[in-house]
């Protein structure tokens, strides 16, 4: 039953219709002064407080009562119609005053109204909290995109990411523990930064500790008090020079394979972690996994030829690898990315009129124009001849269309090879498609974007067409 706390000297009208309230699903608990009510309030199950304002209480008791009950609706009972002294009770509170005597229907009318006001206030607070979280996530993502493009060194990348994460969640320290046999794939350099004590890397052997359990099951976990969790092992889950109270442990996955775990620690002097903390950290760890994946790909591809010799753009090999990564990322995080296919209009005429050397120089200038039209997180590759493909992460179809249109206008307004004395003008046709809205595979995505581009080639040219 819903609990009503009644604080009075035994004279309130509410006592007369307690049975009627019980029939409506309410039970009454009572106290004869504010101080005695504190243990009752601290249980956290009081839905409404009815208090007689006309009996005196010490100032300290009154202030503590106000603090404890700031979110609980109140009915302030008064024997006088004067407003003297009421402001201290109802200011900034979900509260109403009732003059004695009053009836049960009158009382219930105000109870129901207070309930609705409380629900509205809770909803508003929840929406406000959610907005704050979303803003923090947006700021983090903006920082993350800069981090991801600033370095391929995994230890530096993780340090920067976790520094941002720490500002959002306030954990004391973190570590990454890798599944045995995985560590050879990663190159963690020595970090002499003053905050390097926050970084700790080790290898999980077997299934010991909370880390081992998470690595084995793939299930993230919150441990509010490590002293009460049998899985905790100071040898495996411990952190140098930190007296751990609480921890969170999250699996790190690449291509559906668990390669290790992140552990986050709070000292005994701090509050324990909660499920809300875990919800936020899971998103941040997703970004960190992306950074690890990108670093791993970069390390493995350092010795591969991934650029086009003429334009210095990426080649088809790199394009395919990037598409694979973006498709997997889209499936994991439920996001979209767009792909733009571009073909220079009547490029053959340039070669026929000025020769292939001039045509090659034109392609170099076109490549620079494309790069200047994109973000640092976007990828552009020369697909072959005078065709180019652009991958735009975290970009819906409409956004991809705007990027392509801006690029089309830049091409149309550009005079190429002015310093060479040729003053050549060319245009281009563009096709845009988005994953997963327009395609379910990278091959299908390329085909649909290419088809959209050829719609332009077969009509007016110098145009952008979207899939659909």
Short mmCIF file of C-alpha atoms in Angstrom, two decimals, residues 17-466:
data_model
loop_
_atom_site.label_atom_id
_atom_site.label_comp_id
_atom_site.label_asym_id
_atom_site.label_seq_id
_atom_site.Cartn_x
_atom_site.Cartn_y
_atom_site.Cartn_z
CA UNK A 17 -10.88 8.99 7.88
CA UNK A 18 -7.96 6.57 8.05
CA UNK A 19 -10.26 3.63 7.17
CA UNK A 20 -11.50 5.46 4.10
CA UNK A 21 -7.90 6.03 3.05
CA UNK A 22 -7.10 2.34 3.55
CA UNK A 23 -9.94 1.45 1.18
CA UNK A 24 -8.24 3.70 -1.39
CA UNK A 25 -4.92 1.89 -1.00
CA UNK A 26 -3.21 4.13 1.55
CA UNK A 27 -1.76 3.26 4.94
CA UNK A 28 -0.82 5.79 7.60
CA UNK A 29 2.35 5.83 9.67
CA UNK A 30 2.66 8.57 12.26
CA UNK A 31 5.12 10.53 14.34
CA UNK A 32 4.58 13.24 16.92
CA UNK A 33 7.59 15.38 15.95
CA UNK A 34 9.91 16.05 13.04
CA UNK A 35 13.01 14.45 14.54
CA UNK A 36 11.27 11.13 15.21
CA UNK A 37 10.12 11.07 11.59
CA UNK A 38 13.66 10.96 10.15
CA UNK A 39 14.13 7.15 10.42
CA UNK A 40 10.72 6.64 8.78
CA UNK A 41 11.58 9.00 5.91
CA UNK A 42 14.99 7.39 5.39
CA UNK A 43 13.33 4.07 4.51
CA UNK A 44 12.39 5.69 1.20
CA UNK A 45 8.83 4.39 0.89
CA UNK A 46 6.82 7.46 1.93
CA UNK A 47 4.62 8.80 -0.89
CA UNK A 48 3.01 11.73 0.93
CA UNK A 49 3.65 13.68 4.13
CA UNK A 50 0.91 15.38 6.16
CA UNK A 51 2.38 17.70 8.76
CA UNK A 52 0.84 20.08 11.29
CA UNK A 53 2.73 23.34 10.92
CA UNK A 54 1.38 24.78 14.16
CA UNK A 55 3.62 22.82 16.53
CA UNK A 56 7.12 24.12 17.08
CA UNK A 57 10.35 22.29 16.21
CA UNK A 58 14.01 23.20 16.64
CA UNK A 59 15.45 25.11 13.69
CA UNK A 60 18.04 22.40 12.93
CA UNK A 61 15.35 19.68 12.90
CA UNK A 62 13.22 21.75 10.53
CA UNK A 63 16.11 22.31 8.09
CA UNK A 64 17.02 18.63 8.11
CA UNK A 65 13.38 17.70 7.54
CA UNK A 66 13.17 20.06 4.55
CA UNK A 67 16.32 18.55 3.07
CA UNK A 68 15.21 14.95 3.56
CA UNK A 69 11.73 15.54 2.12
CA UNK A 70 12.43 17.99 -0.71
CA UNK A 71 11.15 15.53 -3.33
CA UNK A 72 8.14 14.20 -1.34
CA UNK A 73 4.71 15.87 -1.79
CA UNK A 74 3.32 17.46 1.36
CA UNK A 75 0.00 18.60 2.82
CA UNK A 76 0.62 21.32 5.42
CA UNK A 77 -2.24 21.34 7.93
CA UNK A 78 -3.00 24.62 9.69
CA UNK A 79 -5.61 25.66 12.19
CA UNK A 80 -5.48 29.27 11.03
CA UNK A 81 -6.41 30.85 7.72
CA UNK A 82 -3.51 33.28 8.09
CA UNK A 83 -0.56 32.73 5.72
CA UNK A 84 1.99 33.60 8.37
CA UNK A 85 4.78 31.02 8.48
CA UNK A 86 3.51 28.98 5.49
CA UNK A 87 6.18 30.17 3.07
CA UNK A 88 8.93 28.31 4.93
CA UNK A 89 6.96 25.05 4.49
CA UNK A 90 5.84 25.27 0.88
CA UNK A 91 8.48 27.41 -0.84
CA UNK A 92 10.06 25.44 -3.73
CA UNK A 93 8.16 22.32 -2.67
CA UNK A 94 5.38 20.19 -4.15
CA UNK A 95 3.06 21.17 -1.32
CA UNK A 96 -0.38 22.55 -0.47
CA UNK A 97 -1.89 23.96 2.75
CA UNK A 98 -5.24 22.77 4.14
CA UNK A 99 -7.20 24.57 6.86
CA UNK A 100 -8.72 22.44 9.61
CA UNK A 101 -11.24 20.90 9.54
CA UNK A 102 -11.39 19.31 6.08
CA UNK A 103 -13.20 16.33 4.56
CA UNK A 104 -11.83 13.14 3.09
CA UNK A 105 -12.96 14.04 -0.50
CA UNK A 106 -11.29 17.44 -0.12
CA UNK A 107 -8.12 15.80 1.13
CA UNK A 108 -8.09 13.22 -1.69
CA UNK A 109 -8.62 15.95 -4.28
CA UNK A 110 -5.35 17.57 -3.21
CA UNK A 111 -3.56 14.23 -2.81
CA UNK A 112 -4.35 13.31 -6.43
CA UNK A 113 -3.28 16.75 -7.61
CA UNK A 114 0.02 16.49 -5.73
CA UNK A 115 0.63 13.04 -7.23
CA UNK A 116 0.25 14.45 -10.75
CA UNK A 117 2.54 17.38 -9.93
CA UNK A 118 5.11 14.93 -8.55
CA UNK A 119 4.95 12.77 -11.70
CA UNK A 120 5.37 15.85 -13.89
CA UNK A 121 8.32 17.05 -11.79
CA UNK A 122 9.98 13.62 -11.93
CA UNK A 123 9.52 13.48 -15.71
CA UNK A 124 11.00 16.94 -16.11
CA UNK A 125 13.97 16.04 -13.90
CA UNK A 126 14.50 12.81 -15.82
CA UNK A 127 14.43 14.63 -19.14
CA UNK A 128 16.82 17.24 -17.79
CA UNK A 129 19.24 14.56 -16.55
CA UNK A 130 19.01 12.76 -19.89
CA UNK A 131 19.73 16.02 -21.74
CA UNK A 132 22.83 16.59 -19.59
CA UNK A 133 24.05 13.05 -20.31
CA UNK A 134 23.42 13.44 -24.05
CA UNK A 135 25.30 16.74 -24.06
CA UNK A 136 28.25 15.11 -22.31
CA UNK A 137 28.17 12.25 -24.82
CA UNK A 138 28.12 14.71 -27.73
CA UNK A 139 31.09 16.58 -26.31
CA UNK A 140 32.89 13.28 -25.78
CA UNK A 141 32.19 12.18 -29.37
CA UNK A 142 33.53 15.46 -30.73
CA UNK A 143 36.71 14.97 -28.69
CA UNK A 144 36.84 11.32 -29.73
CA UNK A 145 36.79 12.09 -33.47
CA UNK A 146 39.73 14.45 -32.96
CA UNK A 147 41.56 11.86 -30.88
CA UNK A 148 40.97 9.12 -33.43
CA UNK A 149 42.53 11.15 -36.22
CA UNK A 150 45.40 12.61 -34.19
CA UNK A 151 47.45 9.46 -33.58
CA UNK A 152 47.61 5.76 -34.34
CA UNK A 153 49.66 4.97 -31.22
CA UNK A 154 47.28 2.92 -29.12
CA UNK A 155 48.63 3.86 -25.68
CA UNK A 156 48.36 7.58 -26.45
CA UNK A 157 44.91 7.12 -27.97
CA UNK A 158 43.56 5.21 -24.97
CA UNK A 159 45.10 7.69 -22.54
CA UNK A 160 43.34 10.58 -24.27
CA UNK A 161 40.03 8.73 -24.50
CA UNK A 162 40.06 7.65 -20.87
CA UNK A 163 41.00 11.14 -19.74
CA UNK A 164 37.79 12.34 -21.37
CA UNK A 165 35.85 9.41 -19.91
CA UNK A 166 37.18 10.15 -16.44
CA UNK A 167 35.83 13.69 -16.63
CA UNK A 168 32.36 12.23 -17.24
CA UNK A 169 32.29 9.40 -14.71
CA UNK A 170 34.94 10.33 -12.15
CA UNK A 171 36.59 6.90 -11.82
CA UNK A 172 39.95 6.83 -10.03
CA UNK A 173 41.87 4.57 -12.40
CA UNK A 174 41.47 2.13 -15.26
CA UNK A 175 43.30 -0.76 -16.83
CA UNK A 176 43.15 -2.88 -19.95
CA UNK A 177 43.75 -6.60 -19.58
CA UNK A 178 44.25 -8.65 -22.72
CA UNK A 179 43.36 -12.28 -23.32
CA UNK A 180 46.52 -14.41 -23.35
CA UNK A 181 48.02 -14.53 -26.84
CA UNK A 182 46.44 -11.26 -27.90
CA UNK A 183 49.05 -8.94 -26.43
CA UNK A 184 51.53 -9.59 -29.23
CA UNK A 185 49.12 -7.90 -31.64
CA UNK A 186 49.28 -4.58 -29.78
CA UNK A 187 52.21 -2.27 -29.34
CA UNK A 188 51.85 -0.35 -26.08
CA UNK A 189 54.75 2.07 -25.90
CA UNK A 190 56.03 3.48 -22.63
CA UNK A 191 54.12 6.57 -21.61
CA UNK A 192 56.05 9.01 -19.46
CA UNK A 193 53.11 11.36 -19.05
CA UNK A 194 52.46 12.41 -15.44
CA UNK A 195 49.13 10.55 -15.57
CA UNK A 196 50.66 7.29 -16.81
CA UNK A 197 50.05 5.70 -13.40
CA UNK A 198 46.41 5.53 -14.49
CA UNK A 199 47.37 3.05 -17.23
CA UNK A 200 47.94 -0.56 -16.38
CA UNK A 201 48.16 -3.40 -18.91
CA UNK A 202 48.35 -7.07 -18.10
CA UNK A 203 47.34 -10.40 -19.58
CA UNK A 204 44.39 -12.49 -18.43
CA UNK A 205 45.34 -16.10 -17.84
CA UNK A 206 42.57 -18.61 -17.39
CA UNK A 207 39.30 -17.31 -15.99
CA UNK A 208 40.40 -15.88 -12.65
CA UNK A 209 39.09 -12.73 -11.03
CA UNK A 210 36.28 -10.50 -12.17
CA UNK A 211 38.33 -9.76 -15.30
CA UNK A 212 38.59 -13.45 -16.17
CA UNK A 213 34.87 -13.99 -15.58
CA UNK A 214 33.97 -11.10 -17.90
CA UNK A 215 36.46 -12.26 -20.55
CA UNK A 216 34.94 -15.75 -20.42
CA UNK A 217 31.26 -14.76 -20.41
CA UNK A 218 31.36 -11.52 -22.38
CA UNK A 219 29.05 -9.96 -19.75
CA UNK A 220 29.80 -6.50 -18.32
CA UNK A 221 29.51 -6.28 -14.54
CA UNK A 222 29.37 -3.76 -11.69
CA UNK A 223 30.90 -4.75 -8.34
CA UNK A 224 29.73 -2.14 -5.77
CA UNK A 225 31.88 -3.66 -3.01
CA UNK A 226 34.78 -5.92 -3.97
CA UNK A 227 35.03 -7.30 -0.43
CA UNK A 228 31.63 -8.95 -0.91
CA UNK A 229 32.25 -10.47 -4.36
CA UNK A 230 33.87 -13.92 -4.42
CA UNK A 231 35.08 -13.40 -7.99
CA UNK A 232 37.36 -10.52 -7.01
CA UNK A 233 41.07 -11.34 -6.97
CA UNK A 234 43.53 -8.70 -5.79
CA UNK A 235 46.23 -10.39 -7.85
CA UNK A 236 44.18 -10.16 -11.06
CA UNK A 237 41.78 -7.28 -10.46
CA UNK A 238 44.03 -5.16 -8.27
CA UNK A 239 45.59 -1.84 -9.25
CA UNK A 240 49.00 -0.52 -8.08
CA UNK A 241 48.80 1.67 -4.97
CA UNK A 242 44.98 1.89 -4.99
CA UNK A 243 42.77 0.65 -2.16
CA UNK A 244 39.84 -0.53 -4.29
CA UNK A 245 36.26 -0.27 -3.05
CA UNK A 246 34.27 -0.73 -6.25
CA UNK A 247 34.93 -1.69 -9.85
CA UNK A 248 33.31 -2.08 -13.23
CA UNK A 249 34.51 -4.56 -15.83
CA UNK A 250 33.57 -4.44 -19.54
CA UNK A 251 34.63 -6.76 -22.39
CA UNK A 252 36.59 -5.35 -25.32
CA UNK A 253 35.40 -6.86 -28.60
CA UNK A 254 36.75 -6.68 -32.14
CA UNK A 255 34.91 -8.52 -34.91
CA UNK A 256 32.77 -10.39 -32.34
CA UNK A 257 35.92 -11.64 -30.64
CA UNK A 258 36.72 -10.81 -27.01
CA UNK A 259 40.31 -9.61 -26.96
CA UNK A 260 40.36 -8.40 -23.37
CA UNK A 261 38.57 -6.32 -20.75
CA UNK A 262 38.57 -2.80 -19.38
CA UNK A 263 38.42 -2.44 -15.61
CA UNK A 264 37.50 0.83 -13.90
CA UNK A 265 38.25 1.40 -10.21
CA UNK A 266 37.00 3.58 -7.37
CA UNK A 267 38.86 3.85 -4.08
CA UNK A 268 37.27 3.21 -0.69
CA UNK A 269 36.93 6.95 -0.14
CA UNK A 270 34.61 7.25 -3.15
CA UNK A 271 31.01 6.20 -3.78
CA UNK A 272 30.50 2.74 -5.32
CA UNK A 273 29.78 2.37 -9.03
CA UNK A 274 26.15 1.99 -10.15
CA UNK A 275 24.32 0.48 -13.13
CA UNK A 276 23.95 4.06 -14.45
CA UNK A 277 27.74 4.41 -14.48
CA UNK A 278 28.00 1.12 -16.35
CA UNK A 279 25.48 2.26 -18.97
CA UNK A 280 27.60 5.33 -19.73
CA UNK A 281 30.92 3.48 -19.64
CA UNK A 282 29.64 0.85 -22.09
CA UNK A 283 29.23 3.58 -24.70
CA UNK A 284 32.65 5.00 -24.01
CA UNK A 285 34.27 1.58 -24.15
CA UNK A 286 32.65 1.12 -27.54
CA UNK A 287 34.59 4.15 -28.75
CA UNK A 288 37.78 2.87 -27.17
CA UNK A 289 37.29 -0.47 -28.94
CA UNK A 290 37.02 1.44 -32.21
CA UNK A 291 40.32 3.16 -31.44
CA UNK A 292 42.00 -0.17 -30.68
CA UNK A 293 40.60 -1.65 -33.87
CA UNK A 294 41.75 1.28 -35.97
CA UNK A 295 45.20 1.13 -34.38
CA UNK A 296 45.41 -2.62 -34.97
CA UNK A 297 44.39 -2.22 -38.60
CA UNK A 298 46.95 0.54 -39.02
CA UNK A 299 49.70 -1.53 -37.45
CA UNK A 300 48.96 -4.51 -39.68
CA UNK A 301 48.75 -2.36 -42.78
CA UNK A 302 51.81 -0.21 -42.28
CA UNK A 303 53.80 -2.29 -44.74
CA UNK A 304 51.00 -2.54 -47.28
CA UNK A 305 50.64 -0.18 -50.23
CA UNK A 306 47.35 1.53 -49.40
CA UNK A 307 47.63 4.72 -51.40
CA UNK A 308 47.20 5.63 -55.02
CA UNK A 309 50.57 6.59 -56.48
CA UNK A 310 49.23 9.48 -58.57
CA UNK A 311 46.84 11.29 -56.22
CA UNK A 312 48.14 10.03 -52.82
CA UNK A 313 44.54 9.16 -51.97
CA UNK A 314 43.74 5.71 -50.61
CA UNK A 315 43.37 2.88 -53.10
CA UNK A 316 40.66 0.24 -53.56
CA UNK A 317 42.35 -2.17 -51.12
CA UNK A 318 42.14 0.36 -48.30
CA UNK A 319 38.63 1.37 -49.35
CA UNK A 320 37.40 -2.22 -49.00
CA UNK A 321 38.99 -2.61 -45.57
CA UNK A 322 37.47 0.66 -44.40
CA UNK A 323 34.06 -0.34 -45.73
CA UNK A 324 34.28 -3.63 -43.82
CA UNK A 325 35.11 -1.75 -40.63
CA UNK A 326 32.31 0.81 -41.13
CA UNK A 327 29.72 -1.90 -41.84
CA UNK A 328 30.71 -3.76 -38.68
CA UNK A 329 30.69 -0.54 -36.64
CA UNK A 330 27.27 0.38 -38.01
CA UNK A 331 25.89 -3.03 -37.02
CA UNK A 332 27.43 -2.81 -33.55
CA UNK A 333 26.33 0.70 -32.65
CA UNK A 334 23.18 1.08 -34.76
CA UNK A 335 24.55 4.04 -36.71
CA UNK A 336 24.50 4.98 -40.39
CA UNK A 337 27.26 5.99 -42.79
CA UNK A 338 27.08 7.35 -46.32
CA UNK A 339 29.09 6.58 -49.44
CA UNK A 340 29.58 8.98 -52.36
CA UNK A 341 30.54 7.83 -55.85
CA UNK A 342 32.00 10.56 -58.07
CA UNK A 343 32.95 10.56 -61.75
CA UNK A 344 34.45 13.49 -63.68
CA UNK A 345 32.27 14.48 -66.64
CA UNK A 346 33.86 14.21 -70.11
CA UNK A 347 37.30 13.51 -68.67
CA UNK A 348 38.24 11.76 -71.90
CA UNK A 349 38.00 15.12 -73.68
CA UNK A 350 40.74 16.50 -71.44
CA UNK A 351 43.06 13.64 -72.35
CA UNK A 352 42.19 13.91 -76.03
CA UNK A 353 42.71 17.68 -76.11
CA UNK A 354 45.69 18.12 -73.81
CA UNK A 355 47.26 14.71 -73.42
CA UNK A 356 47.41 12.19 -70.58
CA UNK A 357 50.05 14.13 -68.61
CA UNK A 358 47.71 17.11 -68.28
CA UNK A 359 44.89 14.70 -67.46
CA UNK A 360 46.97 13.25 -64.61
CA UNK A 361 47.75 16.71 -63.24
CA UNK A 362 44.05 17.51 -63.35
CA UNK A 363 43.30 14.39 -61.30
CA UNK A 364 45.80 15.51 -58.66
CA UNK A 365 44.08 18.89 -58.33
CA UNK A 366 40.66 17.23 -58.20
CA UNK A 367 41.92 14.97 -55.38
CA UNK A 368 43.02 18.05 -53.40
CA UNK A 369 39.63 19.69 -53.94
CA UNK A 370 37.87 16.56 -52.63
CA UNK A 371 40.08 16.42 -49.54
CA UNK A 372 39.33 20.06 -48.82
CA UNK A 373 35.59 19.32 -48.91
CA UNK A 374 35.66 16.50 -46.34
CA UNK A 375 36.18 16.07 -42.59
CA UNK A 376 39.29 14.50 -41.17
CA UNK A 377 37.29 11.40 -40.16
CA UNK A 378 36.05 10.82 -43.73
CA UNK A 379 37.86 8.52 -46.15
CA UNK A 380 38.39 9.17 -49.87
CA UNK A 381 39.85 6.70 -52.35
CA UNK A 382 40.60 6.76 -56.05
CA UNK A 383 38.43 3.99 -57.39
CA UNK A 384 40.03 3.90 -60.82
CA UNK A 385 40.60 6.31 -63.72
CA UNK A 386 38.57 9.43 -62.97
CA UNK A 387 36.29 7.80 -60.38
CA UNK A 388 36.48 8.56 -56.66
CA UNK A 389 34.67 7.08 -53.64
CA UNK A 390 34.13 8.82 -50.29
CA UNK A 391 33.04 7.21 -47.00
CA UNK A 392 31.33 9.53 -44.49
CA UNK A 393 31.02 7.95 -40.99
CA UNK A 394 28.04 8.90 -38.78
CA UNK A 395 26.33 10.57 -41.76
CA UNK A 396 22.73 9.97 -42.93
CA UNK A 397 21.66 10.11 -46.59
CA UNK A 398 20.59 13.75 -46.41
CA UNK A 399 23.94 14.75 -44.95
CA UNK A 400 25.78 12.77 -47.64
CA UNK A 401 23.74 14.53 -50.32
CA UNK A 402 24.68 17.96 -48.94
CA UNK A 403 28.38 17.05 -48.90
CA UNK A 404 28.19 15.81 -52.51
CA UNK A 405 26.29 18.94 -53.62
CA UNK A 406 28.85 21.19 -51.95
CA UNK A 407 31.58 19.27 -53.75
CA UNK A 408 29.72 19.51 -57.07
CA UNK A 409 29.46 23.27 -56.73
CA UNK A 410 33.16 23.52 -55.86
CA UNK A 411 34.06 21.51 -58.98
CA UNK A 412 31.80 23.64 -61.15
CA UNK A 413 33.33 26.89 -59.90
CA UNK A 414 36.97 25.78 -59.99
CA UNK A 415 39.43 26.66 -62.73
CA UNK A 416 41.97 23.84 -62.86
CA UNK A 417 45.66 24.02 -63.83
CA UNK A 418 45.75 27.82 -63.91
CA UNK A 419 49.45 27.85 -63.04
CA UNK A 420 50.07 25.48 -65.93
CA UNK A 421 48.35 27.92 -68.26
CA UNK A 422 45.50 25.60 -69.26
CA UNK A 423 42.51 27.17 -67.46
CA UNK A 424 40.48 23.94 -67.62
CA UNK A 425 36.93 23.71 -66.30
CA UNK A 426 35.33 20.35 -65.58
CA UNK A 427 32.27 19.15 -63.71
CA UNK A 428 31.42 15.87 -62.03
CA UNK A 429 28.42 13.60 -61.39
CA UNK A 430 27.75 12.16 -57.95
CA UNK A 431 25.77 9.24 -56.51
CA UNK A 432 24.99 8.92 -52.80
CA UNK A 433 23.84 5.87 -50.81
CA UNK A 434 23.64 5.10 -47.11
CA UNK A 435 24.19 1.97 -45.01
CA UNK A 436 22.07 0.27 -43.75
CA UNK A 437 19.07 2.21 -45.10
CA UNK A 438 19.86 1.58 -48.79
CA UNK A 439 21.98 -1.57 -48.66
CA UNK A 440 22.76 -4.57 -46.47
CA UNK A 441 26.31 -5.26 -47.72
CA UNK A 442 29.27 -3.16 -48.80
CA UNK A 443 29.02 -4.60 -52.33
CA UNK A 444 25.39 -3.59 -52.57
CA UNK A 445 26.19 -0.14 -51.19
CA UNK A 446 28.87 0.45 -53.84
CA UNK A 447 26.54 -0.80 -56.57
CA UNK A 448 23.64 1.43 -55.51
CA UNK A 449 25.83 4.54 -55.20
CA UNK A 450 27.42 3.78 -58.58
CA UNK A 451 23.96 3.35 -60.12
CA UNK A 452 22.81 6.68 -58.68
CA UNK A 453 25.90 8.36 -60.11
CA UNK A 454 25.24 6.89 -63.59
CA UNK A 455 21.72 8.30 -63.51
CA UNK A 456 23.43 11.68 -63.60
CA UNK A 457 25.92 10.61 -66.26
CA UNK A 458 23.06 9.49 -68.49
CA UNK A 459 21.03 12.70 -68.05
CA UNK A 460 22.34 16.22 -67.44
CA UNK A 461 25.68 15.37 -65.82
CA UNK A 462 27.05 17.87 -63.25
CA UNK A 463 24.40 16.62 -60.82
CA UNK A 464 23.94 14.72 -57.53
CA UNK A 465 21.54 11.78 -57.29
CA UNK A 466 20.67 9.95 -54.08
#
